[in-house]
Amino acid sequence: MRGKGRLSALLALLICVAGVVVTITYFTLRGSIQTRSGSVEVRGLGAPVVIRFDDWAIPTLEGESAHDVILAQGFVHASERLWQLELYQRIGQGRLAEIFGEAAVDADRLVRTLDLWGIAARELDALDPEVRSLLEAYATGVNERLRTWRGMWPPEFVVLGIEPQPWSPVASLAIGRIMSLDLSGWGTELARIAALARLPARLGADLAPGYPRWGPTIVQDSAAAPFPPDSPSTAVAGALAARAGTGSPNGPARAASDREPPARWDPLAFLASFGLHGSNAWAVGGSRTADGHPMLANDMHLSLRAPSTWYVNALRSDDGWAVAGFSTPGAPGVIVGFNEHLAWGFTNAMLDDADFVVESLNLDQSMYRDIEDWRPFETREEVIPVRGRDPVSHTVRETVRGPILTDVVPAGGLTLSLLWTGSGRRGAAAAILHLNRARGARELERALDAFETPHQNVIYATAAGEIGYRLSGSVPRRGSVDGALPISFEALPRGWEGWWPPDSVGAAVSAPASDYLASAN
């Protein structure tokens, strides 16, 4: 009996200890939650900003100027989603392995090969002063939240033993580039290229089906003709010859030992675990609604995760800012939502926004063919910090057409450079901020003219009773090249021929006869 009593006493003691540990942990972690009441002295504001949280913890931010409201938005985003901001920044910088170790090395190599951070910095240099000022205000708000933080950092920082980095406008712009990468379909294209390099040519057509003539389209017109059945096998023949080293103009292939470097982690799959996915949207005109006003709905099919990809908020300023909807922590403004004049929704356009060029290399792999000449690669040396081991060095090789992507993601033994709209000078930031204040369909159209990447189907409805559709994003001019397949360097010696003008892409600037529009992917 005494043994049972001792066992019971020991069990009771363990329960008490566990209870104390859980209680201490709970209140310690709770100390990282920043208060939603009271006042905070924030530097950089021209006048006070009032932030009101409703019963669902959705904030409305009100101030005298757009500058002050956007600064306060950065402050709120950092208060509520600080770890999310840190994660986005590290993805854009190619610094995930610094906290996650070996599993993230290839993802960092991919991001650094694409130079997402450098692209974002160049985008910042090209922005007009107004947009740049709002990005700087947002960064100030985030950094003021870091300066005024009370209590411990959120638990992710404590577990990993790190502190949050200061925020910058480049970090906000890098988020747009991360979304462009995630929403691009070139990962599937690479997989198809790798399969074509292994399959008999007669099976190639099955891997590049065209859209059927009878298929519906967003603007409800006739669909484009599908690919000819024999186009995949014909176009890929030169690339396969390059892989086999048969003396084609594409030059010799790499040695077998260099073609498929072993990879324990798929960098695209690793990054996709943090990313976005497809969506749908529709709008109906007044003839189809009970009150005679148009109606719009947008369901963005994103992975369920904690925290959510989105943060719902409303922004209002005395100088004309009045918008509400889904924002992205780390970026100013509202991505999808409505203002007093219109509402808009996005779905991924699934555009072919990338091409892979088969490069011809000399025997020691130090030079590539450019029309009649051999040129040395432009190279960058990247040093990637890795948790738990020495840093990893990575050499990025670039041609006049783009970086050599297959140094990171192999594709059937080919050496492929990447042409990608996501590396262009204009991202989404300027377009989104102008769209937030658009006063109708015409101003929405002008805002979207500056939307280069990521490619989106935009469906909208206006207070004036219009519904409409617009494809946003720059569409490459390829000439006769089939972008679904690898392309010889001779076909695109300097890259794409340019861009299709905005007024040449898909659009419905007023309601079709059916008085509805729909987009899904």
Short mmCIF file of C-alpha atoms in Angstrom, two decimals:
data_model
loop_
_atom_site.label_atom_id
_atom_site.label_comp_id
_atom_site.label_asym_id
_atom_site.label_seq_id
_atom_site.Cartn_x
_atom_site.Cartn_y
_atom_site.Cartn_z
CA MET A 1 0.00 0.00 0.00
CA ARG A 2 2.87 2.32 0.82
CA GLY A 3 4.30 1.72 -2.69
CA LYS A 4 1.01 2.74 -4.27
CA GLY A 5 0.90 5.84 -2.09
CA ARG A 6 4.39 6.85 -3.18
CA LEU A 7 3.47 6.29 -6.83
CA SER A 8 0.36 8.43 -6.44
CA ALA A 9 2.38 11.16 -4.74
CA LEU A 10 5.00 11.06 -7.52
CA LEU A 11 2.28 11.24 -10.18
CA ALA A 12 0.66 14.18 -8.42
CA LEU A 13 4.03 15.94 -8.21
CA LEU A 14 4.66 15.40 -11.93
CA ILE A 15 1.22 16.78 -12.75
CA CYS A 16 1.90 19.82 -10.61
CA VAL A 17 5.30 20.41 -12.23
CA ALA A 18 3.78 20.03 -15.71
CA GLY A 19 1.04 22.45 -14.75
CA VAL A 20 3.56 25.00 -13.52
CA VAL A 21 5.63 24.65 -16.72
CA VAL A 22 2.55 25.03 -18.94
CA THR A 23 1.36 28.04 -16.93
CA ILE A 24 4.76 29.76 -17.06
CA THR A 25 5.09 29.01 -20.79
CA TYR A 26 1.58 30.32 -21.50
CA PHE A 27 2.07 33.61 -19.71
CA THR A 28 5.59 34.02 -21.10
CA LEU A 29 4.42 33.54 -24.68
CA ARG A 30 1.37 35.69 -24.05
CA GLY A 31 3.78 38.49 -23.19
CA SER A 32 4.78 38.65 -26.88
CA ILE A 33 1.24 39.73 -27.88
CA GLN A 34 1.14 43.48 -28.37
CA THR A 35 -1.77 45.40 -26.89
CA ARG A 36 -4.61 46.65 -29.12
CA SER A 37 -5.60 49.45 -26.77
CA GLY A 38 -4.01 52.63 -25.47
CA SER A 39 -1.59 54.87 -27.33
CA VAL A 40 1.96 54.53 -28.66
CA GLU A 41 4.35 57.35 -29.54
CA VAL A 42 5.46 56.62 -33.09
CA ARG A 43 8.08 58.62 -34.95
CA GLY A 44 7.44 59.70 -38.52
CA LEU A 45 3.73 60.53 -38.29
CA GLY A 46 2.52 63.94 -39.40
CA ALA A 47 -0.61 63.66 -37.24
CA PRO A 48 -2.22 61.07 -34.95
CA VAL A 49 -3.70 57.91 -36.51
CA VAL A 50 -6.66 56.14 -34.87
CA ILE A 51 -6.81 52.33 -35.12
CA ARG A 52 -10.07 50.63 -34.20
CA PHE A 53 -10.39 46.82 -33.99
CA ASP A 54 -13.89 45.39 -34.41
CA ASP A 55 -15.30 42.25 -32.76
CA TRP A 56 -13.45 40.06 -35.29
CA ALA A 57 -10.12 41.84 -34.66
CA ILE A 58 -10.27 43.55 -38.07
CA PRO A 59 -8.66 47.00 -37.83
CA THR A 60 -9.75 50.24 -39.44
CA LEU A 61 -6.94 52.79 -39.70
CA GLU A 62 -7.88 56.46 -40.00
CA GLY A 63 -5.59 59.47 -40.35
CA GLU A 64 -5.10 62.80 -42.05
CA SER A 65 -2.85 61.59 -44.88
CA ALA A 66 -2.20 58.43 -46.88
CA HIS A 67 1.42 58.60 -45.68
CA ASP A 68 0.35 58.39 -42.04
CA VAL A 69 -2.20 55.63 -42.64
CA ILE A 70 0.29 53.48 -44.56
CA LEU A 71 2.88 54.03 -41.82
CA ALA A 72 0.30 52.85 -39.29
CA GLN A 73 -0.48 49.83 -41.48
CA GLY A 74 3.17 48.80 -41.31
CA PHE A 75 3.02 49.20 -37.53
CA VAL A 76 -0.11 47.02 -37.27
CA HIS A 77 1.21 44.33 -39.64
CA ALA A 78 4.37 44.04 -37.56
CA SER A 79 2.33 43.93 -34.33
CA GLU A 80 0.18 41.07 -35.58
CA ARG A 81 2.39 39.18 -38.08
CA LEU A 82 6.03 39.84 -37.20
CA TRP A 83 7.21 36.28 -37.86
CA GLN A 84 5.47 36.32 -41.26
CA LEU A 85 7.34 39.49 -42.22
CA GLU A 86 10.62 37.93 -41.13
CA LEU A 87 9.94 34.79 -43.16
CA TYR A 88 9.08 36.74 -46.32
CA GLN A 89 12.22 38.81 -45.98
CA ARG A 90 14.42 35.74 -45.57
CA ILE A 91 12.84 34.05 -48.58
CA GLY A 92 13.52 37.14 -50.71
CA GLN A 93 17.10 37.40 -49.46
CA GLY A 94 17.84 33.70 -49.90
CA ARG A 95 18.57 33.27 -46.19
CA LEU A 96 16.28 30.43 -45.12
CA ALA A 97 19.14 27.99 -44.53
CA GLU A 98 20.51 30.38 -41.92
CA ILE A 99 17.62 29.41 -39.66
CA PHE A 100 16.32 26.09 -41.10
CA GLY A 101 19.63 24.43 -41.94
CA GLU A 102 20.50 22.02 -44.74
CA ALA A 103 16.88 21.52 -45.89
CA ALA A 104 16.72 25.08 -47.20
CA VAL A 105 20.08 25.35 -48.99
CA ASP A 106 18.77 24.55 -52.47
CA ALA A 107 15.86 26.97 -52.01
CA ASP A 108 18.35 29.72 -51.14
CA ARG A 109 20.47 28.80 -54.16
CA LEU A 110 17.41 29.10 -56.41
CA VAL A 111 16.36 32.48 -55.01
CA ARG A 112 19.90 33.84 -55.32
CA THR A 113 20.20 32.51 -58.86
CA LEU A 114 17.01 34.41 -59.73
CA ASP A 115 18.33 37.42 -57.74
CA LEU A 116 14.92 38.28 -56.30
CA TRP A 117 16.41 40.76 -53.85
CA GLY A 118 18.45 42.50 -56.54
CA ILE A 119 15.39 42.70 -58.83
CA ALA A 120 13.39 44.30 -56.03
CA ALA A 121 16.17 46.86 -55.43
CA ARG A 122 16.16 47.79 -59.12
CA GLU A 123 12.38 48.11 -59.05
CA LEU A 124 12.65 50.55 -56.15
CA ASP A 125 15.08 52.73 -58.13
CA ALA A 126 12.56 52.96 -61.00
CA LEU A 127 9.49 53.92 -58.92
CA ASP A 128 7.94 57.38 -58.97
CA PRO A 129 8.50 59.50 -55.82
CA GLU A 130 4.91 59.14 -54.54
CA VAL A 131 4.94 55.34 -54.54
CA ARG A 132 8.44 55.23 -53.11
CA SER A 133 7.37 57.59 -50.31
CA LEU A 134 4.51 55.26 -49.33
CA LEU A 135 6.83 52.25 -49.29
CA GLU A 136 9.23 54.17 -47.06
CA ALA A 137 6.35 55.15 -44.76
CA TYR A 138 5.32 51.50 -44.47
CA ALA A 139 8.90 50.47 -43.63
CA THR A 140 9.06 53.20 -40.99
CA GLY A 141 5.90 51.81 -39.41
CA VAL A 142 7.33 48.29 -39.21
CA ASN A 143 10.60 49.54 -37.71
CA GLU A 144 8.77 51.73 -35.19
CA ARG A 145 6.91 48.64 -34.03
CA LEU A 146 10.26 46.90 -33.52
CA ARG A 147 11.59 49.90 -31.60
CA THR A 148 8.55 50.13 -29.32
CA TRP A 149 8.03 46.37 -28.86
CA ARG A 150 7.08 45.34 -25.34
CA GLY A 151 7.82 41.91 -23.92
CA MET A 152 9.51 38.96 -25.59
CA TRP A 153 9.61 38.42 -29.34
CA PRO A 154 7.04 36.02 -30.83
CA PRO A 155 7.73 32.34 -30.05
CA GLU A 156 9.18 31.52 -33.51
CA PHE A 157 12.03 33.95 -32.84
CA VAL A 158 12.60 32.53 -29.36
CA VAL A 159 12.67 28.92 -30.58
CA LEU A 160 15.08 29.75 -33.41
CA GLY A 161 17.21 32.06 -31.27
CA ILE A 162 17.02 35.03 -33.66
CA GLU A 163 15.79 38.60 -33.63
CA PRO A 164 13.71 40.32 -36.33
CA GLN A 165 15.56 42.21 -39.05
CA PRO A 166 14.80 45.86 -39.77
CA TRP A 167 12.35 46.36 -42.64
CA SER A 168 12.99 48.25 -45.88
CA PRO A 169 11.08 49.17 -49.05
CA VAL A 170 13.11 46.52 -50.88
CA ALA A 171 11.67 43.87 -48.53
CA SER A 172 8.12 44.94 -49.47
CA LEU A 173 8.91 44.78 -53.18
CA ALA A 174 10.58 41.38 -52.79
CA ILE A 175 7.22 39.97 -51.66
CA GLY A 176 5.81 40.74 -55.10
CA ARG A 177 8.69 38.84 -56.69
CA ILE A 178 8.13 35.89 -54.35
CA MET A 179 4.48 35.82 -55.45
CA SER A 180 5.56 35.98 -59.09
CA LEU A 181 7.78 32.95 -58.53
CA ASP A 182 5.10 31.01 -56.72
CA LEU A 183 2.35 31.80 -59.24
CA SER A 184 4.54 31.06 -62.26
CA GLY A 185 4.05 27.76 -64.05
CA TRP A 186 7.65 27.22 -65.07
CA GLY A 187 8.20 24.52 -62.48
CA THR A 188 5.75 22.37 -64.43
CA GLU A 189 7.48 23.37 -67.66
CA LEU A 190 10.82 22.20 -66.29
CA ALA A 191 9.27 18.87 -65.32
CA ARG A 192 7.86 18.51 -68.82
CA ILE A 193 11.26 19.27 -70.37
CA ALA A 194 12.90 16.64 -68.18
CA ALA A 195 10.25 14.10 -69.22
CA LEU A 196 10.62 14.93 -72.92
CA ALA A 197 14.36 14.31 -72.63
CA ARG A 198 13.64 10.73 -71.57
CA LEU A 199 10.52 9.78 -73.55
CA PRO A 200 10.26 8.72 -77.20
CA ALA A 201 9.43 11.66 -79.46
CA ARG A 202 6.09 10.11 -80.44
CA LEU A 203 4.86 10.61 -76.87
CA GLY A 204 5.84 14.27 -76.69
CA ALA A 205 2.52 15.62 -77.98
CA ASP A 206 0.72 14.18 -74.97
CA LEU A 207 2.75 16.42 -72.66
CA ALA A 208 1.79 19.71 -74.34
CA PRO A 209 -1.94 19.61 -75.08
CA GLY A 210 -3.59 22.72 -76.50
CA TYR A 211 -6.74 24.35 -75.21
CA PRO A 212 -9.76 22.88 -77.05
CA ARG A 213 -11.60 25.03 -79.56
CA TRP A 214 -14.85 24.42 -77.71
CA GLY A 215 -13.42 25.52 -74.35
CA PRO A 216 -14.97 28.53 -72.58
CA THR A 217 -12.96 31.73 -72.11
CA ILE A 218 -13.29 34.59 -69.67
CA VAL A 219 -14.42 37.04 -72.34
CA GLN A 220 -16.60 34.33 -73.94
CA ASP A 221 -15.15 34.59 -77.42
CA SER A 222 -13.64 31.84 -79.58
CA ALA A 223 -10.64 30.09 -78.09
CA ALA A 224 -7.25 30.01 -79.78
CA ALA A 225 -6.35 26.98 -81.85
CA PRO A 226 -4.60 24.20 -79.91
CA PHE A 227 -0.99 23.25 -80.53
CA PRO A 228 -0.50 21.08 -83.64
CA PRO A 229 -0.15 17.46 -82.52
CA ASP A 230 3.44 17.19 -83.79
CA SER A 231 4.81 20.50 -82.49
CA PRO A 232 6.28 19.24 -79.17
CA SER A 233 8.30 16.42 -80.71
CA THR A 234 9.55 18.67 -83.53
CA ALA A 235 10.58 21.57 -81.31
CA VAL A 236 12.31 19.44 -78.73
CA ALA A 237 14.42 17.50 -81.26
CA GLY A 238 17.28 20.01 -81.17
CA ALA A 239 17.29 20.04 -77.40
CA LEU A 240 17.46 16.26 -77.26
CA ALA A 241 20.30 16.33 -79.75
CA ALA A 242 22.16 18.73 -77.46
CA ARG A 243 21.68 16.36 -74.55
CA ALA A 244 22.98 13.45 -76.60
CA GLY A 245 25.98 15.45 -77.87
CA THR A 246 25.30 14.58 -81.52
CA GLY A 247 27.06 17.60 -82.97
CA SER A 248 23.92 19.73 -83.44
CA PRO A 249 24.26 23.55 -83.42
CA ASN A 250 23.32 23.43 -79.75
CA GLY A 251 26.76 22.02 -79.00
CA PRO A 252 28.00 19.31 -76.66
CA ALA A 253 26.12 18.16 -73.62
CA ARG A 254 27.60 17.99 -70.16
CA ALA A 255 29.23 14.86 -68.95
CA ALA A 256 26.82 12.32 -67.52
CA SER A 257 28.17 12.91 -64.01
CA ASP A 258 27.28 16.62 -64.30
CA ARG A 259 23.80 16.28 -65.77
CA GLU A 260 21.77 15.29 -62.75
CA PRO A 261 23.45 16.42 -59.51
CA PRO A 262 21.88 14.57 -56.61
CA ALA A 263 19.35 16.69 -54.75
CA ARG A 264 17.80 15.69 -51.46
CA TRP A 265 15.44 18.62 -51.48
CA ASP A 266 13.37 20.08 -54.31
CA PRO A 267 13.83 23.87 -54.01
CA LEU A 268 10.60 24.66 -55.87
CA ALA A 269 8.60 22.31 -53.63
CA PHE A 270 10.28 23.75 -50.53
CA LEU A 271 9.36 27.32 -51.51
CA ALA A 272 5.84 26.23 -52.53
CA SER A 273 5.22 25.25 -48.91
CA PHE A 274 5.24 28.98 -48.10
CA GLY A 275 3.36 30.05 -51.25
CA LEU A 276 0.09 30.73 -53.01
CA HIS A 277 -2.14 28.76 -55.34
CA GLY A 278 -5.18 29.18 -57.66
CA SER A 279 -8.43 31.15 -57.31
CA ASN A 280 -11.76 31.98 -58.87
CA ALA A 281 -13.83 35.13 -59.30
CA TRP A 282 -17.08 36.22 -60.88
CA ALA A 283 -19.09 39.37 -61.42
CA VAL A 284 -22.71 39.78 -62.48
CA GLY A 285 -24.33 42.92 -63.83
CA GLY A 286 -27.41 44.69 -62.56
CA SER A 287 -29.77 42.74 -64.83
CA ARG A 288 -29.00 39.63 -62.77
CA THR A 289 -29.29 41.06 -59.24
CA ALA A 290 -32.33 41.86 -57.13
CA ASP A 291 -31.41 45.49 -56.51
CA GLY A 292 -30.08 46.27 -59.98
CA HIS A 293 -26.50 46.82 -58.84
CA PRO A 294 -23.54 44.68 -59.92
CA MET A 295 -22.14 42.04 -57.59
CA LEU A 296 -18.60 40.63 -57.38
CA ALA A 297 -17.14 37.65 -55.54
CA ASN A 298 -13.53 36.48 -55.32
CA ASP A 299 -12.35 33.26 -53.70
CA MET A 300 -8.58 32.98 -53.65
CA HIS A 301 -7.75 29.29 -53.27
CA LEU A 302 -4.74 29.57 -51.05
CA SER A 303 -3.36 26.98 -48.70
CA LEU A 304 -4.84 27.03 -45.22
CA ARG A 305 -2.04 27.94 -42.86
CA ALA A 306 -1.36 29.81 -39.67
CA PRO A 307 -0.91 32.67 -40.05
CA SER A 308 -3.04 33.28 -43.13
CA THR A 309 -1.49 34.66 -46.31
CA TRP A 310 -3.87 37.62 -45.97
CA TYR A 311 -4.63 40.27 -43.37
CA VAL A 312 -8.00 42.02 -43.58
CA ASN A 313 -8.00 45.76 -42.86
CA ALA A 314 -9.61 49.07 -43.85
CA LEU A 315 -7.65 52.26 -44.58
CA ARG A 316 -9.08 55.78 -44.60
CA SER A 317 -7.41 59.18 -44.85
CA ASP A 318 -8.64 62.76 -45.15
CA ASP A 319 -6.75 63.20 -48.43
CA GLY A 320 -8.84 60.64 -50.32
CA TRP A 321 -7.81 57.17 -49.24
CA ALA A 322 -10.81 54.91 -48.46
CA VAL A 323 -10.25 51.23 -49.20
CA ALA A 324 -10.87 47.90 -47.46
CA GLY A 325 -9.99 44.28 -48.14
CA PHE A 326 -7.14 41.77 -48.08
CA SER A 327 -3.65 43.08 -47.52
CA THR A 328 -0.43 41.07 -47.50
CA PRO A 329 1.70 41.46 -44.35
CA GLY A 330 4.86 43.16 -45.53
CA ALA A 331 3.27 45.21 -48.32
CA PRO A 332 1.36 48.52 -48.15
CA GLY A 333 -2.24 48.99 -49.28
CA VAL A 334 -4.98 46.50 -50.12
CA ILE A 335 -4.28 43.77 -52.68
CA VAL A 336 -7.89 42.68 -53.30
CA GLY A 337 -10.93 44.58 -52.06
CA PHE A 338 -13.06 47.64 -52.70
CA ASN A 339 -13.22 51.38 -52.31
CA GLU A 340 -16.09 53.83 -52.70
CA HIS A 341 -16.04 53.53 -56.49
CA LEU A 342 -15.25 49.93 -57.40
CA ALA A 343 -14.45 46.41 -56.24
CA TRP A 344 -11.94 44.04 -57.81
CA GLY A 345 -10.80 40.44 -57.53
CA PHE A 346 -7.78 38.46 -58.77
CA THR A 347 -7.22 34.97 -60.11
CA ASN A 348 -3.92 33.61 -61.35
CA ALA A 349 -3.76 34.07 -65.14
CA MET A 350 -1.72 30.87 -65.64
CA LEU A 351 0.20 32.73 -68.34
CA ASP A 352 3.29 31.22 -69.94
CA ASP A 353 5.57 33.81 -68.39
CA ALA A 354 8.89 31.99 -68.81
CA ASP A 355 10.95 30.35 -71.53
CA PHE A 356 13.94 28.05 -71.23
CA VAL A 357 16.75 28.53 -73.72
CA VAL A 358 19.06 25.61 -74.54
CA GLU A 359 22.57 26.99 -74.22
CA SER A 360 25.57 25.71 -76.14
CA LEU A 361 28.69 25.49 -73.95
CA ASN A 362 32.34 24.98 -74.76
CA LEU A 363 34.15 21.88 -73.56
CA ASP A 364 35.25 23.24 -70.17
CA GLN A 365 31.82 24.83 -69.55
CA SER A 366 33.32 28.31 -69.08
CA MET A 367 31.72 29.96 -72.14
CA TYR A 368 28.44 29.91 -74.01
CA ARG A 369 27.48 30.51 -77.62
CA ASP A 370 25.99 33.86 -78.59
CA ILE A 371 25.18 33.84 -82.35
CA GLU A 372 28.67 33.58 -83.94
CA ASP A 373 30.77 34.26 -80.85
CA TRP A 374 31.68 32.50 -77.64
CA ARG A 375 31.17 34.63 -74.56
CA PRO A 376 32.28 34.11 -70.95
CA PHE A 377 29.50 33.82 -68.41
CA GLU A 378 28.74 36.75 -66.15
CA THR A 379 29.19 35.26 -62.68
CA ARG A 380 28.24 36.12 -59.11
CA GLU A 381 29.58 34.40 -56.02
CA GLU A 382 26.95 33.88 -53.34
CA VAL A 383 27.81 32.76 -49.81
CA ILE A 384 24.86 31.10 -48.08
CA PRO A 385 24.94 30.83 -44.27
CA VAL A 386 23.70 27.42 -43.09
CA ARG A 387 22.60 26.66 -39.56
CA GLY A 388 24.73 23.95 -37.97
CA ARG A 389 27.47 23.86 -40.61
CA ASP A 390 29.89 25.97 -42.62
CA PRO A 391 28.51 28.42 -45.21
CA VAL A 392 27.92 27.15 -48.75
CA SER A 393 29.37 28.93 -51.79
CA HIS A 394 27.25 29.14 -54.91
CA THR A 395 28.34 30.46 -58.30
CA VAL A 396 25.57 32.04 -60.37
CA ARG A 397 26.20 31.95 -64.13
CA GLU A 398 24.32 34.33 -66.41
CA THR A 399 23.98 34.73 -70.16
CA VAL A 400 22.60 37.69 -72.11
CA ARG A 401 19.31 35.81 -72.02
CA GLY A 402 19.15 35.05 -68.32
CA PRO A 403 20.63 32.99 -65.48
CA ILE A 404 21.50 29.30 -65.90
CA LEU A 405 18.67 27.75 -63.93
CA THR A 406 19.71 24.14 -64.38
CA ASP A 407 22.73 24.75 -62.14
CA VAL A 408 20.10 24.60 -59.38
CA VAL A 409 17.15 22.65 -60.82
CA PRO A 410 18.28 19.92 -63.26
CA ALA A 411 16.16 19.22 -66.35
CA GLY A 412 17.09 16.12 -68.33
CA GLY A 413 20.78 16.96 -68.56
CA LEU A 414 20.20 20.16 -70.56
CA THR A 415 21.87 23.49 -69.80
CA LEU A 416 18.99 25.97 -69.74
CA SER A 417 18.92 29.70 -69.14
CA LEU A 418 15.70 31.32 -67.98
CA LEU A 419 13.74 34.14 -69.56
CA TRP A 420 11.12 35.21 -67.00
CA THR A 421 8.78 38.17 -66.73
CA GLY A 422 9.35 38.14 -62.95
CA SER A 423 12.79 39.62 -63.51
CA GLY A 424 11.40 42.78 -65.16
CA ARG A 425 11.73 46.29 -63.77
CA ARG A 426 8.07 46.78 -62.83
CA GLY A 427 6.30 44.67 -60.23
CA ALA A 428 2.88 45.04 -58.65
CA ALA A 429 3.47 47.63 -55.92
CA ALA A 430 2.84 50.83 -57.91
CA ALA A 431 -0.20 49.35 -59.67
CA ILE A 432 -1.76 48.17 -56.39
CA LEU A 433 -1.34 51.54 -54.69
CA HIS A 434 -2.86 53.37 -57.67
CA LEU A 435 -5.65 50.78 -57.90
CA ASN A 436 -6.57 51.39 -54.24
CA ARG A 437 -7.54 54.96 -55.16
CA ALA A 438 -9.06 54.32 -58.62
CA ARG A 439 -12.37 56.13 -59.08
CA GLY A 440 -13.76 53.95 -61.85
CA ALA A 441 -13.03 51.55 -64.68
CA ARG A 442 -10.81 53.95 -66.65
CA GLU A 443 -8.53 54.67 -63.69
CA LEU A 444 -8.41 50.95 -62.89
CA GLU A 445 -7.25 50.30 -66.47
CA ARG A 446 -4.51 52.92 -66.18
CA ALA A 447 -3.34 51.48 -62.86
CA LEU A 448 -3.10 47.99 -64.33
CA ASP A 449 -1.01 49.24 -67.25
CA ALA A 450 1.89 49.38 -64.76
CA PHE A 451 1.26 45.82 -63.51
CA GLU A 452 4.06 43.75 -65.05
CA THR A 453 4.16 40.75 -62.74
CA PRO A 454 2.66 38.50 -61.39
CA HIS A 455 0.07 37.91 -64.14
CA GLN A 456 -3.50 38.11 -62.91
CA ASN A 457 -7.02 37.98 -64.26
CA VAL A 458 -8.71 41.06 -62.81
CA ILE A 459 -12.50 41.08 -62.63
CA TYR A 460 -14.15 44.24 -61.36
CA ALA A 461 -17.48 45.93 -60.72
CA THR A 462 -18.07 49.68 -60.35
CA ALA A 463 -20.53 51.81 -58.44
CA ALA A 464 -21.57 53.21 -61.83
CA GLY A 465 -22.95 49.78 -62.77
CA GLU A 466 -20.14 48.42 -64.97
CA ILE A 467 -18.52 45.02 -64.77
CA GLY A 468 -15.32 44.22 -66.61
CA TYR A 469 -12.26 42.03 -67.03
CA ARG A 470 -8.60 42.74 -67.69
CA LEU A 471 -5.51 40.57 -67.98
CA SER A 472 -2.75 42.30 -66.04
CA GLY A 473 0.93 41.68 -66.58
CA SER A 474 3.37 42.01 -69.46
CA VAL A 475 2.99 39.37 -72.19
CA PRO A 476 6.19 38.46 -74.09
CA ARG A 477 6.42 38.73 -77.86
CA ARG A 478 7.92 35.42 -79.00
CA GLY A 479 7.40 35.56 -82.74
CA SER A 480 7.00 32.01 -84.05
CA VAL A 481 8.63 30.40 -81.02
CA ASP A 482 6.58 27.87 -79.04
CA GLY A 483 7.17 28.91 -75.44
CA ALA A 484 5.92 25.62 -74.00
CA LEU A 485 9.14 23.88 -75.04
CA PRO A 486 12.89 24.45 -74.77
CA ILE A 487 14.17 26.94 -77.32
CA SER A 488 17.47 27.02 -79.18
CA PHE A 489 19.66 30.03 -78.37
CA GLU A 490 19.61 30.86 -82.10
CA ALA A 491 15.84 31.46 -81.96
CA LEU A 492 16.13 34.06 -79.18
CA PRO A 493 19.70 35.42 -79.38
CA ARG A 494 18.90 38.47 -77.22
CA GLY A 495 15.81 37.22 -75.45
CA TRP A 496 12.22 38.14 -76.19
CA GLU A 497 11.33 40.58 -78.96
CA GLY A 498 9.53 42.88 -76.50
CA TRP A 499 6.05 43.04 -75.00
CA TRP A 500 2.54 43.07 -76.39
CA PRO A 501 0.93 46.47 -75.72
CA PRO A 502 -1.64 46.53 -72.87
CA ASP A 503 -4.55 47.18 -75.24
CA SER A 504 -3.78 43.97 -77.18
CA VAL A 505 -4.31 41.53 -74.30
CA GLY A 506 -7.58 39.98 -73.13
CA ALA A 507 -10.13 42.43 -71.79
CA ALA A 508 -13.84 43.16 -71.53
CA VAL A 509 -14.19 46.85 -70.72
CA SER A 510 -17.97 46.64 -70.36
CA ALA A 511 -20.44 43.90 -69.55
CA PRO A 512 -20.87 41.22 -72.23
CA ALA A 513 -24.34 40.38 -73.52
CA SER A 514 -24.67 37.69 -70.86
CA ASP A 515 -24.06 40.34 -68.16
CA TYR A 516 -21.66 38.15 -66.23
CA LEU A 517 -17.94 37.35 -66.19
CA ALA A 518 -16.14 34.45 -64.53
CA SER A 519 -12.57 33.29 -64.05
CA ALA A 520 -11.30 30.12 -62.40
CA ASN A 521 -8.11 28.09 -62.14
#
